């Protein structure tokens, strides 16, 4: 058994685009493994591709990881014992390691020009064989090398691949791999501009950062035999490898933009809960058992193991993701939910409301089913929030209950509590408001509400029912048009709570406005 204190894993993104679903899953599994074992999670930025690497992407990746709650122990922004954690700042280390291989005769300088390499490529094509560098610069005499160097000829550094034999490694997820060395070529370690290649830098860094477990996407499995050669050449201890299964789109091809949004930013902007996103990402290749699917980040840390990662590809299923999101949303406590919804409303310009809401008395939370345990003081969590508005919102959320499943539905489902130009269902208006008997009824209801002294739920209900009795109609014949008049549609939470939470003035105004639909 490995001493868990020494477990060191890393997430090593290239800052060439968004943090996408696959990258975030890799980061998550590394994070979970580190937290589960009490190990260390390292963030390393692999920016050797200077042309494609951008500051914007770097910042986006860090932002995405933070949003998901995947904090790291060592990384570019915070340093650590084995820094720097950005490859472009580590050239000295690559140069000294390349020099070491050159000195030990395990690598050589190759002066082949692009034209020579192109000719080799063509020849391989003609012969229908895989392109393989033919090793001609291996045979250069030291004097020839010196002469070319003195002449300032550009060169790359290549690994001296043994002509025969084989290389093996064991993958925790995928099992044993054996590759014949003759299938591998003298791959480039250092490019002619002096920058290291991915295969070289990744080994130098993983070794120097004392990484014990390389957990990454299986698109890198074909690189691993070359990397194992490098570990052996340096005599660096070989880490354990765990290559994560591919993530596919609904049509079973590798997940890409064609399948819809793959960037984590997209889901954040669409107001998915980060904990739901983490939960869903965890299930893309890992399972706890055949049943349980809902996990908090804490529970994932507790339950995660590399052993339960599948070798089969995982399919990204947005419906499942929505379901998980809704389940997490359901489980939030009222204060947390209210804070989140408050932010959405603020973002949409809905807070403060477009109209004055005059609740005749301070709302008594205790009257709302389900809020018995809510301490009113905790409903004023931050100074910047208007506490009266916050309380009203908490009540609205409570009254709406599980009809509100996703934060992105907030503007649509709560709009009528905050402004007058809320969505209106034309069909509902035609069938419930545009009828000859409705104006008189709604006007009478508006009159009664206008004179109601205590505008509280039960009084509001009682007023409507006694009006229905007086008019000798079913209460429903008042309730339905009233609902359409106040909310724009035929589906709403308890209408009497809606009336209270809209306040007297707004209710009376909307009832009277609705009477004009027919006239
Ligand atoms: N920079 C590589 C990538 O973005 C990391 C590969 C690895 O983890 O070894 O895929």
PDB file of C-alpha atoms in Angstrom, residues 119-134 182-183:
ATOM      1  CA  UNK A 119      10.143  13.546 -48.478  1.00  0.00           C
ATOM      2  CA  UNK A 120      10.100  10.838 -45.804  1.00  0.00           C
ATOM      3  CA  UNK A 121       6.409  11.398 -45.340  1.00  0.00           C
ATOM      4  CA  UNK A 122       5.726  11.049 -49.067  1.00  0.00           C
ATOM      5  CA  UNK A 123       7.782   7.912 -49.270  1.00  0.00           C
ATOM      6  CA  UNK A 124       5.870   6.340 -46.374  1.00  0.00           C
ATOM      7  CA  UNK A 125       2.651   7.249 -48.101  1.00  0.00           C
ATOM      8  CA  UNK A 126       3.751   5.633 -51.323  1.00  0.00           C
ATOM      9  CA  UNK A 127       4.853   2.512 -49.526  1.00  0.00           C
ATOM     10  CA  UNK A 128       1.656   2.626 -47.457  1.00  0.00           C
ATOM     11  CA  UNK A 129       3.598   2.315 -44.212  1.00  0.00           C
ATOM     12  CA  UNK A 130       3.283   4.390 -41.059  1.00  0.00           C
ATOM     13  CA  UNK A 131       5.475   7.465 -41.022  1.00  0.00           C
ATOM     14  CA  UNK A 132       8.548   6.810 -38.953  1.00  0.00           C
ATOM     15  CA  UNK A 133      11.649   8.932 -38.753  1.00  0.00           C
ATOM     16  CA  UNK A 134      14.378   6.826 -40.308  1.00  0.00           C
ATOM     17  CA  UNK A 182       9.623  -1.026 -33.462  1.00  0.00           C
ATOM     18  CA  UNK A 183       6.160   0.544 -33.600  1.00  0.00           C
TER      19      UNK A 183
END
